[in-house]
Amino acid sequence: MGGEEDIDRAVASSRRCYESDEWQSLTATERGELLDALADEIEANIDRLSRAETLANGKLLSAMRSQVESLPGWYRYYAGLADKVTGDTIQSDKERMFTFTLTEPYGVVGVITPWNSPLMLATYKLAPAFAAGNTAVLKPSEITPVSAIMLAELALDAGFPPGALNVVTGYGDAGAALSTHDNIDKVAFTGGTDTGSKVGAAAGKNIIPATLELGGKSANIVFPDADLDNAVVGAVKGIFAATGQTCIAGSRLFLHESIHDEFVDRLVERAESLALGDPRDENTEMGPVAFDGQFEKVQKYVDIGKEEATLVTGGEQRTDLSGELFYAPTIFTGVENDMRIAQEEIFGPVLSVLTYEDEEEVIELANDTEYGLAAGVWTENVRRAIRVSSKLEAGVVWVNAYRESSFTTPSGGYKKSGIGIEKGKDAIEQYIQRKSVWIETEGIVSDPFKLI
């Protein structure tokens, strides 16, 4: 239960490391080598790390293993970028001037991460931050702190200097102390929009940059020409994978009115056949809700949904399973876009189904939300796919797919879904600042009293 004093100690430690000769003398290539070494350490500990994640948040062991298995690739990608982010030589319009830019790290980065994909979401921030030359203090969720501590141990084993990565476990007061600390140079946060707003306000007060990856209420749109077999799978994957506990969940499903009834029948059949159970069992398809408070939130919204729309399946705790946090995959139809279950992030296995008449209407409905994190489009018409993708207000749009991710491809949020970019080569730009240098090449020959 770390608090303000622990955050002070951690930030001071990361500051000492950042300013030390040991860190400052590292070339960009050598920083890349450290990231490569960390990738090797993670690769050697995949079983331990993935089990720690599953035991903490109840997500499928197969899903957590898949995430952890992908992490070495992320660190190696940014290892490769470390010495490729360079300044530019600029052809100045001023005579006698040679100009160029330098890329420099910010310094100490404060990183705050949630409980749903702890190591993955920390990696989105730490890998480019280290590649750019920053040190970091990580405050993981109080629900899932263990894997973060393990990551810090592996960083030491990989050769990172003490203080390059500090981890402070704790509750919201620790996160608040980190985001408001006057000795960090940037903050990177993933979590709910309300908390993200406070983190952003704290960064603004301290005049430091913030990367914020926040909530979502993502639209998953099925057109009548779509391959319905694939689209049903995509709808299920979009909302029930990870028990709906993901910011990119396709929680608003838009069906053309001509396919609504058939699609819902197939969707309900698949949802009711999902195998719920022990997330460590390879046959389990959906695990429990992560913790009591989240379970209560899901139930609250389901109760609201029962008053607003039509419940067609689920809507209750699964009492036939060993454990109290299993919630049945839940689907509502007859949902209007202004209903609370269509506008507010539930973060659970609850799907709102809406209908539309034409392309123009569904684009308007999909964009009619304060969020803009992700979207899905299901169509066999490539022209429509391009048209609709360009008009959707979302940082990521998948066509005939859902929940795909890669270190090569940037993502960010529109509107209240966030600020800044994660993933891809653009992410490293979030952790550097550029300095312009002007060199007068022929001696000052102008009137020294003439200012312009």
CSV table of C-alpha atoms in Angstrom, one decimal:
chain,number,residue,atom,x,y,z
A,1,MET,CA,0.0,0.0,0.0
A,2,GLY,CA,2.5,2.6,-1.2
A,3,GLY,CA,1.7,6.2,-0.7
A,4,GLU,CA,3.0,9.7,-1.3
A,5,GLU,CA,6.3,9.0,0.5
A,6,ASP,CA,7.0,5.9,-1.5
A,7,ILE,CA,6.3,7.8,-4.7
A,8,ASP,CA,8.7,10.5,-3.6
A,9,ARG,CA,11.4,7.9,-3.0
A,10,ALA,CA,10.8,6.2,-6.4
A,11,VAL,CA,10.8,9.4,-8.4
A,12,ALA,CA,14.0,10.5,-6.7
A,13,SER,CA,15.6,7.2,-7.5
A,14,SER,CA,14.6,7.3,-11.1
A,15,ARG,CA,15.8,10.9,-11.3
A,16,ARG,CA,19.2,9.9,-9.9
A,17,CYS,CA,19.4,7.1,-12.4
A,18,TYR,CA,18.4,9.4,-15.3
A,19,GLU,CA,21.1,12.0,-14.4
A,20,SER,CA,23.8,9.4,-13.6
A,21,ASP,CA,26.8,8.8,-15.8
A,22,GLU,CA,25.7,5.2,-16.1
A,23,TRP,CA,22.5,6.1,-17.8
A,24,GLN,CA,23.6,9.2,-19.7
A,25,SER,CA,26.6,7.5,-21.1
A,26,LEU,CA,24.5,4.8,-22.8
A,27,THR,CA,24.3,5.3,-26.5
A,28,ALA,CA,20.9,4.8,-28.2
A,29,THR,CA,22.2,1.5,-29.6
A,30,GLU,CA,23.2,0.4,-26.1
A,31,ARG,CA,19.7,1.3,-24.8
A,32,GLY,CA,18.4,-1.0,-27.6
A,33,GLU,CA,20.6,-3.8,-26.4
A,34,LEU,CA,19.1,-3.4,-22.9
A,35,LEU,CA,15.6,-3.7,-24.3
A,36,ASP,CA,16.7,-6.8,-26.3
A,37,ALA,CA,18.1,-8.3,-23.1
A,38,LEU,CA,14.8,-7.6,-21.3
A,39,ALA,CA,12.9,-9.3,-24.1
A,40,ASP,CA,15.1,-12.4,-23.5
A,41,GLU,CA,14.3,-12.4,-19.8
A,42,ILE,CA,10.6,-12.1,-20.5
A,43,GLU,CA,10.8,-15.0,-23.0
A,44,ALA,CA,12.5,-17.1,-20.4
A,45,ASN,CA,9.7,-16.4,-17.9
A,46,ILE,CA,6.5,-16.6,-20.0
A,47,ASP,CA,4.9,-19.3,-17.8
A,48,ARG,CA,5.5,-17.4,-14.5
A,49,LEU,CA,4.3,-14.0,-15.9
A,50,SER,CA,1.2,-15.3,-17.6
A,51,ARG,CA,0.1,-17.3,-14.5
A,52,ALA,CA,0.6,-14.2,-12.4
A,53,GLU,CA,-1.6,-12.2,-14.7
A,54,THR,CA,-4.4,-14.8,-14.7
A,55,LEU,CA,-4.3,-15.4,-11.0
A,56,ALA,CA,-4.7,-11.7,-10.4
A,57,ASN,CA,-7.5,-10.7,-12.8
A,58,GLY,CA,-9.2,-14.0,-13.9
A,59,LYS,CA,-8.6,-13.6,-17.6
A,60,LEU,CA,-8.0,-16.7,-19.6
A,61,LEU,CA,-4.6,-18.2,-19.1
A,62,SER,CA,-4.5,-18.8,-22.9
A,63,ALA,CA,-5.1,-15.1,-23.5
A,64,MET,CA,-2.6,-14.0,-20.9
A,65,ARG,CA,0.0,-16.4,-22.3
A,66,SER,CA,-0.6,-15.1,-25.8
A,67,GLN,CA,-0.1,-11.5,-24.6
A,68,VAL,CA,3.0,-12.3,-22.6
A,69,GLU,CA,4.4,-14.4,-25.6
A,70,SER,CA,4.0,-11.3,-27.7
A,71,LEU,CA,5.9,-8.9,-25.3
A,72,PRO,CA,9.4,-9.8,-26.4
A,73,GLY,CA,8.5,-8.7,-29.9
A,74,TRP,CA,7.4,-5.3,-28.6
A,75,TYR,CA,10.6,-4.7,-26.7
A,76,ARG,CA,12.7,-5.8,-29.7
A,77,TYR,CA,10.8,-3.6,-32.0
A,78,TYR,CA,11.6,-0.5,-29.8
A,79,ALA,CA,15.1,-1.8,-29.3
A,80,GLY,CA,15.5,-1.5,-33.1
A,81,LEU,CA,14.0,2.0,-33.1
A,82,ALA,CA,16.2,3.3,-30.3
A,83,ASP,CA,19.0,4.5,-32.6
A,84,LYS,CA,16.8,5.4,-35.5
A,85,VAL,CA,15.0,8.3,-34.0
A,86,THR,CA,17.2,11.1,-35.2
A,87,GLY,CA,17.2,14.9,-35.7
A,88,ASP,CA,17.2,16.6,-39.1
A,89,THR,CA,19.5,19.0,-40.9
A,90,ILE,CA,17.4,21.9,-42.1
A,91,GLN,CA,18.0,24.1,-45.1
A,92,SER,CA,17.4,27.5,-43.4
A,93,ASP,CA,16.0,30.5,-45.2
A,94,LYS,CA,18.4,32.6,-43.2
A,95,GLU,CA,21.8,33.4,-44.7
A,96,ARG,CA,24.9,32.3,-42.8
A,97,MET,CA,22.9,30.0,-40.6
A,98,PHE,CA,23.4,26.2,-40.2
A,99,THR,CA,20.4,24.6,-38.5
A,100,PHE,CA,19.6,21.2,-37.2
A,101,THR,CA,17.5,19.4,-34.6
A,102,LEU,CA,18.4,17.1,-31.7
A,103,THR,CA,16.1,14.5,-30.2
A,104,GLU,CA,16.2,14.2,-26.4
A,105,PRO,CA,14.3,12.3,-23.8
A,106,TYR,CA,12.0,14.1,-21.3
A,107,GLY,CA,13.6,12.6,-18.2
A,108,VAL,CA,11.5,10.7,-15.7
A,109,VAL,CA,8.1,9.3,-16.9
A,110,GLY,CA,5.3,8.4,-14.6
A,111,VAL,CA,3.3,5.4,-15.8
A,112,ILE,CA,-0.1,4.4,-14.4
A,113,THR,CA,-1.7,1.2,-15.7
A,114,PRO,CA,-5.0,-0.7,-15.1
A,115,TRP,CA,-5.8,-4.3,-14.1
A,116,ASN,CA,-7.2,-5.8,-17.3
A,117,SER,CA,-3.9,-6.3,-19.3
A,118,PRO,CA,-1.2,-5.3,-16.9
A,119,LEU,CA,2.0,-6.2,-18.6
A,120,MET,CA,0.8,-5.4,-22.1
A,121,LEU,CA,-0.4,-1.9,-21.2
A,122,ALA,CA,2.7,-1.2,-19.2
A,123,THR,CA,4.8,-2.3,-22.2
A,124,TYR,CA,3.0,0.1,-24.5
A,125,LYS,CA,4.5,2.9,-22.5
A,126,LEU,CA,7.8,1.5,-21.0
A,127,ALA,CA,9.3,0.1,-24.2
A,128,PRO,CA,9.2,3.4,-26.2
A,129,ALA,CA,10.0,5.4,-23.1
A,130,PHE,CA,13.2,3.5,-22.5
A,131,ALA,CA,14.1,3.4,-26.2
A,132,ALA,CA,13.9,7.2,-26.2
A,133,GLY,CA,16.2,7.4,-23.1
A,134,ASN,CA,13.8,8.1,-20.3
A,135,THR,CA,13.6,6.4,-16.9
A,136,ALA,CA,10.3,5.5,-15.4
A,137,VAL,CA,8.2,5.0,-12.3
A,138,LEU,CA,5.3,2.5,-12.8
A,139,LYS,CA,2.2,2.5,-10.5
A,140,PRO,CA,0.2,-0.7,-11.5
A,141,SER,CA,-3.3,-1.3,-10.4
A,142,GLU,CA,-3.8,-2.5,-6.8
A,143,ILE,CA,-5.7,-5.5,-8.3
A,144,THR,CA,-2.8,-6.7,-10.4
A,145,PRO,CA,0.6,-5.5,-9.0
A,146,VAL,CA,2.5,-8.8,-9.0
A,147,SER,CA,3.5,-9.0,-12.6
A,148,ALA,CA,4.8,-5.4,-12.5
A,149,ILE,CA,7.1,-6.3,-9.7
A,150,MET,CA,8.3,-9.3,-11.6
A,151,LEU,CA,8.9,-7.1,-14.7
A,152,ALA,CA,11.1,-4.8,-12.6
A,153,GLU,CA,13.1,-7.8,-11.3
A,154,LEU,CA,13.6,-9.0,-14.9
A,155,ALA,CA,14.8,-5.5,-15.9
A,156,LEU,CA,17.5,-5.7,-13.3
A,157,ASP,CA,18.4,-9.1,-14.5
A,158,ALA,CA,18.6,-7.7,-18.0
A,159,GLY,CA,21.2,-5.1,-16.9
A,160,PHE,CA,19.0,-2.0,-16.4
A,161,PRO,CA,20.6,0.2,-13.8
A,162,PRO,CA,18.8,0.4,-10.4
A,163,GLY,CA,16.3,3.2,-10.6
A,164,ALA,CA,15.7,3.0,-14.4
A,165,LEU,CA,12.4,1.3,-13.6
A,166,ASN,CA,10.8,1.7,-10.2
A,167,VAL,CA,7.5,0.1,-9.2
A,168,VAL,CA,5.2,1.5,-6.5
A,169,THR,CA,2.2,-0.7,-5.6
A,170,GLY,CA,-0.8,1.0,-4.1
A,171,TYR,CA,-4.2,2.4,-4.4
A,172,GLY,CA,-5.5,5.6,-6.0
A,173,ASP,CA,-3.6,7.9,-3.6
A,174,ALA,CA,-0.3,6.5,-5.0
A,175,GLY,CA,-1.4,7.1,-8.5
A,176,ALA,CA,-2.5,10.6,-7.6
A,177,ALA,CA,0.8,11.3,-6.0
A,178,LEU,CA,2.6,10.2,-9.1
A,179,SER,CA,0.5,12.1,-11.6
A,180,THR,CA,0.8,15.3,-9.6
A,181,HIS,CA,4.5,15.0,-8.7
A,182,ASP,CA,6.5,18.0,-9.6
A,183,ASN,CA,9.6,16.0,-10.4
A,184,ILE,CA,8.3,13.9,-13.3
A,185,ASP,CA,8.6,15.1,-16.8
A,186,LYS,CA,5.8,13.2,-18.5
A,187,VAL,CA,2.9,11.0,-17.5
A,188,ALA,CA,1.4,8.1,-19.4
A,189,PHE,CA,-1.9,6.6,-18.3
A,190,THR,CA,-4.4,4.0,-19.3
A,191,GLY,CA,-7.7,3.7,-17.5
A,192,GLY,CA,-11.1,5.3,-17.2
A,193,THR,CA,-12.0,8.6,-18.7
A,194,ASP,CA,-12.9,10.3,-15.3
A,195,THR,CA,-9.5,9.3,-13.8
A,196,GLY,CA,-7.8,10.2,-17.0
A,197,SER,CA,-9.2,13.7,-16.9
A,198,LYS,CA,-7.7,14.2,-13.4
A,199,VAL,CA,-4.4,12.9,-14.6
A,200,GLY,CA,-4.5,15.2,-17.6
A,201,ALA,CA,-5.4,18.1,-15.4
A,202,ALA,CA,-2.5,17.4,-13.1
A,203,ALA,CA,-0.1,17.3,-16.0
A,204,GLY,CA,-1.5,20.5,-17.3
A,205,LYS,CA,-1.0,22.2,-13.9
A,206,ASN,CA,2.7,21.0,-13.9
A,207,ILE,CA,3.0,21.9,-17.6
A,208,ILE,CA,4.2,18.4,-18.6
A,209,PRO,CA,2.9,16.3,-21.5
A,210,ALA,CA,0.5,13.4,-21.0
A,211,THR,CA,-0.4,10.4,-23.0
A,212,LEU,CA,-3.9,9.2,-22.1
A,213,GLU,CA,-5.5,6.0,-23.3
A,214,LEU,CA,-9.0,6.1,-21.9
A,215,GLY,CA,-12.5,4.6,-22.2
A,216,GLY,CA,-14.5,3.4,-25.1
A,217,LYS,CA,-18.0,2.6,-26.3
A,218,SER,CA,-17.0,1.1,-29.6
A,219,ALA,CA,-19.3,0.6,-32.6
A,220,ASN,CA,-19.2,-2.8,-34.3
A,221,ILE,CA,-21.2,-2.3,-37.6
A,222,VAL,CA,-22.5,-5.2,-39.7
A,223,PHE,CA,-23.7,-4.3,-43.2
A,224,PRO,CA,-26.2,-6.6,-45.0
A,225,ASP,CA,-23.6,-7.8,-47.5
A,226,ALA,CA,-21.2,-9.0,-44.8
A,227,ASP,CA,-20.2,-12.6,-44.4
A,228,LEU,CA,-22.5,-13.3,-41.4
A,229,ASP,CA,-20.6,-16.3,-40.2
A,230,ASN,CA,-17.5,-14.1,-39.8
A,231,ALA,CA,-19.4,-11.2,-38.4
A,232,VAL,CA,-21.1,-13.3,-35.7
A,233,VAL,CA,-17.7,-14.5,-34.6
A,234,GLY,CA,-16.4,-10.9,-34.7
A,235,ALA,CA,-19.3,-9.7,-32.6
A,236,VAL,CA,-18.7,-12.4,-30.0
A,237,LYS,CA,-15.0,-11.7,-30.0
A,238,GLY,CA,-15.6,-8.0,-29.8
A,239,ILE,CA,-17.6,-8.1,-26.5
A,240,PHE,CA,-17.2,-11.4,-24.7
A,241,ALA,CA,-13.4,-11.9,-25.1
A,242,ALA,CA,-11.7,-10.9,-21.9
A,243,THR,CA,-15.2,-11.0,-20.3
A,244,GLY,CA,-15.8,-7.6,-21.9
A,245,GLN,CA,-13.2,-6.0,-19.7
A,246,THR,CA,-11.3,-4.2,-22.4
A,247,CYS,CA,-11.4,-0.6,-23.5
A,248,ILE,CA,-11.8,-1.5,-27.1
A,249,ALA,CA,-14.7,-3.8,-26.6
A,250,GLY,CA,-17.3,-3.7,-29.4
A,251,SER,CA,-20.1,-3.0,-26.9
A,252,ARG,CA,-22.5,-1.3,-29.4
A,253,LEU,CA,-23.4,-3.7,-32.2
A,254,PHE,CA,-25.2,-2.0,-35.2
A,255,LEU,CA,-27.2,-4.4,-37.4
A,256,HIS,CA,-28.9,-3.4,-40.6
A,257,GLU,CA,-32.6,-4.0,-40.0
A,258,SER,CA,-32.8,-6.5,-42.8
A,259,ILE,CA,-30.4,-8.9,-41.0
A,260,HIS,CA,-31.3,-8.1,-37.4
A,261,ASP,CA,-33.5,-11.1,-36.5
A,262,GLU,CA,-31.3,-13.8,-38.1
A,263,PHE,CA,-28.1,-12.2,-36.7
A,264,VAL,CA,-29.4,-11.9,-33.2
A,265,ASP,CA,-30.7,-15.5,-33.2
A,266,ARG,CA,-27.2,-16.8,-34.2
A,267,LEU,CA,-25.5,-14.4,-31.8
A,268,VAL,CA,-27.6,-15.5,-28.9
A,269,GLU,CA,-27.0,-19.2,-29.7
A,270,ARG,CA,-23.2,-18.6,-29.7
A,271,ALA,CA,-23.3,-16.5,-26.5
A,272,GLU,CA,-25.3,-19.2,-24.7
A,273,SER,CA,-22.9,-21.9,-25.8
A,274,LEU,CA,-19.7,-20.1,-24.5
A,275,ALA,CA,-17.9,-22.3,-22.0
A,276,LEU,CA,-17.5,-20.3,-18.7
A,277,GLY,CA,-15.2,-21.6,-16.0
A,278,ASP,CA,-11.7,-21.8,-14.6
A,279,PRO,CA,-9.6,-19.4,-16.7
A,280,ARG,CA,-6.6,-21.8,-16.3
A,281,ASP,CA,-8.6,-24.5,-18.2
A,282,GLU,CA,-7.7,-24.5,-21.9
A,283,ASN,CA,-11.3,-25.3,-22.8
A,284,THR,CA,-12.7,-22.2,-21.0
A,285,GLU,CA,-13.9,-19.5,-23.4
A,286,MET,CA,-14.8,-16.8,-20.9
A,287,GLY,CA,-13.6,-16.3,-17.3
A,288,PRO,CA,-15.0,-14.4,-14.3
A,289,VAL,CA,-15.3,-10.7,-13.8
A,290,ALA,CA,-12.1,-9.5,-12.2
A,291,PHE,CA,-13.2,-8.4,-8.8
A,292,ASP,CA,-16.3,-7.6,-6.6
A,293,GLY,CA,-16.5,-3.9,-7.4
A,294,GLN,CA,-16.5,-4.6,-11.2
A,295,PHE,CA,-19.1,-7.3,-10.8
A,296,GLU,CA,-21.4,-4.9,-9.0
A,297,LYS,CA,-20.9,-2.3,-11.7
A,298,VAL,CA,-21.8,-4.8,-14.4
A,299,GLN,CA,-25.0,-5.8,-12.5
A,300,LYS,CA,-25.9,-2.1,-12.0
A,301,TYR,CA,-25.8,-1.5,-15.7
A,302,VAL,CA,-27.7,-4.7,-16.5
A,303,ASP,CA,-30.5,-3.5,-14.1
A,304,ILE,CA,-30.6,-0.2,-16.0
A,305,GLY,CA,-30.7,-2.1,-19.3
A,306,LYS,CA,-33.7,-4.1,-18.2
A,307,GLU,CA,-35.6,-0.9,-17.7
A,308,GLU,CA,-34.4,0.6,-21.0
A,309,ALA,CA,-34.4,-2.2,-23.5
A,310,THR,CA,-35.1,-5.9,-24.1
A,311,LEU,CA,-32.9,-8.6,-22.4
A,312,VAL,CA,-32.6,-11.6,-24.8
A,313,THR,CA,-30.0,-13.6,-22.9
A,314,GLY,CA,-27.9,-13.5,-19.8
A,315,GLY,CA,-28.4,-10.7,-17.3
A,316,GLU,CA,-27.5,-12.6,-14.2
A,317,GLN,CA,-24.8,-14.3,-12.2
A,318,ARG,CA,-23.9,-17.8,-13.2
A,319,THR,CA,-24.4,-19.7,-9.9
A,320,ASP,CA,-23.7,-23.1,-11.4
A,321,LEU,CA,-20.0,-22.4,-11.4
A,322,SER,CA,-17.4,-22.6,-8.7
A,323,GLY,CA,-16.9,-19.0,-7.9
A,324,GLU,CA,-19.0,-15.9,-7.3
A,325,LEU,CA,-17.8,-13.6,-10.0
A,326,PHE,CA,-19.1,-15.4,-13.2
A,327,TYR,CA,-21.6,-13.3,-15.1
A,328,ALA,CA,-23.6,-14.7,-18.0
A,329,PRO,CA,-22.9,-13.3,-21.5
A,330,THR,CA,-25.6,-10.6,-21.8
A,331,ILE,CA,-27.3,-9.2,-24.9
A,332,PHE,CA,-29.9,-6.4,-25.1
A,333,THR,CA,-32.0,-5.6,-28.2
A,334,GLY,CA,-34.3,-2.7,-28.9
A,335,VAL,CA,-31.5,-0.4,-27.7
A,336,GLU,CA,-31.6,3.3,-28.7
A,337,ASN,CA,-28.4,5.2,-29.0
A,338,ASP,CA,-29.3,7.7,-26.2
A,339,MET,CA,-29.9,5.0,-23.6
A,340,ARG,CA,-27.3,4.7,-20.8
A,341,ILE,CA,-26.3,1.2,-21.8
A,342,ALA,CA,-25.5,2.5,-25.3
A,343,GLN,CA,-23.5,5.6,-24.1
A,344,GLU,CA,-21.7,4.6,-20.8
A,345,GLU,CA,-18.8,2.2,-20.6
A,346,ILE,CA,-19.8,-0.9,-18.7
A,347,PHE,CA,-16.5,-2.9,-19.0
A,348,GLY,CA,-18.2,-6.2,-18.8
A,349,PRO,CA,-19.9,-8.9,-20.9
A,350,VAL,CA,-22.9,-6.8,-21.9
A,351,LEU,CA,-23.8,-6.1,-25.5
A,352,SER,CA,-26.2,-3.4,-26.8
A,353,VAL,CA,-27.7,-4.2,-30.2
A,354,LEU,CA,-29.0,-1.3,-32.3
A,355,THR,CA,-30.5,-1.2,-35.8
A,356,TYR,CA,-30.1,1.2,-38.7
A,357,GLU,CA,-31.6,1.7,-42.2
A,358,ASP,CA,-28.7,3.0,-44.3
A,359,GLU,CA,-25.0,3.8,-44.3
A,360,GLU,CA,-25.4,7.5,-43.6
A,361,GLU,CA,-27.5,6.8,-40.5
A,362,VAL,CA,-25.2,4.2,-39.0
A,363,ILE,CA,-22.2,6.5,-39.4
A,364,GLU,CA,-24.1,9.3,-37.6
A,365,LEU,CA,-25.2,6.9,-34.8
A,366,ALA,CA,-21.7,5.3,-34.4
A,367,ASN,CA,-20.1,8.8,-34.0
A,368,ASP,CA,-22.9,10.0,-31.6
A,369,THR,CA,-20.9,9.2,-28.4
A,370,GLU,CA,-18.3,11.0,-26.3
A,371,TYR,CA,-15.9,8.2,-27.0
A,372,GLY,CA,-13.8,7.3,-30.1
A,373,LEU,CA,-11.4,4.5,-29.4
A,374,ALA,CA,-12.2,1.8,-31.9
A,375,ALA,CA,-14.7,0.5,-34.4
A,376,GLY,CA,-15.5,-2.5,-36.5
A,377,VAL,CA,-16.9,-2.7,-40.0
A,378,TRP,CA,-18.2,-5.9,-41.6
A,379,THR,CA,-18.8,-5.7,-45.3
A,380,GLU,CA,-17.6,-7.4,-48.5
A,381,ASN,CA,-17.8,-4.1,-50.4
A,382,VAL,CA,-14.3,-2.6,-50.4
A,383,ARG,CA,-15.5,0.8,-51.5
A,384,ARG,CA,-17.9,0.9,-48.6
A,385,ALA,CA,-15.2,-0.3,-46.2
A,386,ILE,CA,-12.9,2.6,-47.2
A,387,ARG,CA,-15.8,5.1,-47.2
A,388,VAL,CA,-17.1,4.2,-43.7
A,389,SER,CA,-13.6,3.8,-42.2
A,390,SER,CA,-12.7,7.3,-43.2
A,391,LYS,CA,-15.8,8.8,-41.6
A,392,LEU,CA,-15.8,6.9,-38.3
A,393,GLU,CA,-14.5,9.0,-35.4
A,394,ALA,CA,-12.2,6.3,-33.9
A,395,GLY,CA,-8.5,5.8,-33.5
A,396,VAL,CA,-8.6,2.3,-34.8
A,397,VAL,CA,-11.0,0.8,-37.3
A,398,TRP,CA,-11.0,-2.9,-38.2
A,399,VAL,CA,-12.6,-4.2,-41.3
A,400,ASN,CA,-13.9,-7.9,-41.2
A,401,ALA,CA,-11.8,-8.3,-38.0
A,402,TYR,CA,-11.8,-7.2,-34.4
A,403,ARG,CA,-9.3,-6.7,-31.5
A,404,GLU,CA,-6.2,-7.1,-33.7
A,405,SER,CA,-3.1,-5.3,-32.4
A,406,SER,CA,0.6,-5.0,-33.3
A,407,PHE,CA,3.7,-3.1,-32.2
A,408,THR,CA,4.0,-1.9,-35.8
A,409,THR,CA,0.7,-0.1,-36.0
A,410,PRO,CA,-0.2,3.1,-34.1
A,411,SER,CA,-3.4,3.6,-32.2
A,412,GLY,CA,-4.9,6.4,-30.3
A,413,GLY,CA,-8.3,7.8,-29.1
A,414,TYR,CA,-10.6,10.4,-30.5
A,415,LYS,CA,-12.6,12.7,-28.3
A,416,LYS,CA,-12.8,11.5,-24.7
A,417,SER,CA,-11.0,8.2,-25.5
A,418,GLY,CA,-7.6,9.8,-25.1
A,419,ILE,CA,-4.7,12.0,-26.2
A,420,GLY,CA,-1.6,10.8,-27.9
A,421,ILE,CA,-0.4,7.7,-29.7
A,422,GLU,CA,0.6,4.3,-28.5
A,423,LYS,CA,2.2,1.5,-30.6
A,424,GLY,CA,4.1,1.8,-33.8
A,425,LYS,CA,7.0,4.1,-34.5
A,426,ASP,CA,4.8,7.1,-33.7
A,427,ALA,CA,4.8,6.0,-30.0
A,428,ILE,CA,8.5,6.8,-29.5
A,429,GLU,CA,7.8,10.4,-30.6
A,430,GLN,CA,5.6,10.7,-27.5
A,431,TYR,CA,8.7,10.3,-25.3
A,432,ILE,CA,11.1,12.6,-27.0
A,433,GLN,CA,11.4,16.4,-27.3
A,434,ARG,CA,13.1,18.1,-30.2
A,435,LYS,CA,15.6,20.9,-29.8
A,436,SER,CA,16.5,23.3,-32.7
A,437,VAL,CA,20.2,24.5,-32.9
A,438,TRP,CA,21.2,27.5,-34.9
A,439,ILE,CA,24.8,28.1,-35.8
A,440,GLU,CA,26.0,31.3,-37.3
A,441,THR,CA,28.7,30.3,-39.8
A,442,GLU,CA,30.4,33.6,-41.0
A,443,GLY,CA,30.6,35.9,-37.9
A,444,ILE,CA,28.1,38.5,-36.9
A,445,VAL,CA,28.2,41.2,-39.6
A,446,SER,CA,24.8,42.8,-39.0
A,447,ASP,CA,24.1,45.9,-36.9
A,448,PRO,CA,24.2,44.7,-33.3
A,449,PHE,CA,21.6,47.2,-32.3
A,450,LYS,CA,19.2,46.0,-35.0
A,451,LEU,CA,17.0,43.4,-33.4
A,452,ILE,CA,15.4,42.1,-36.6
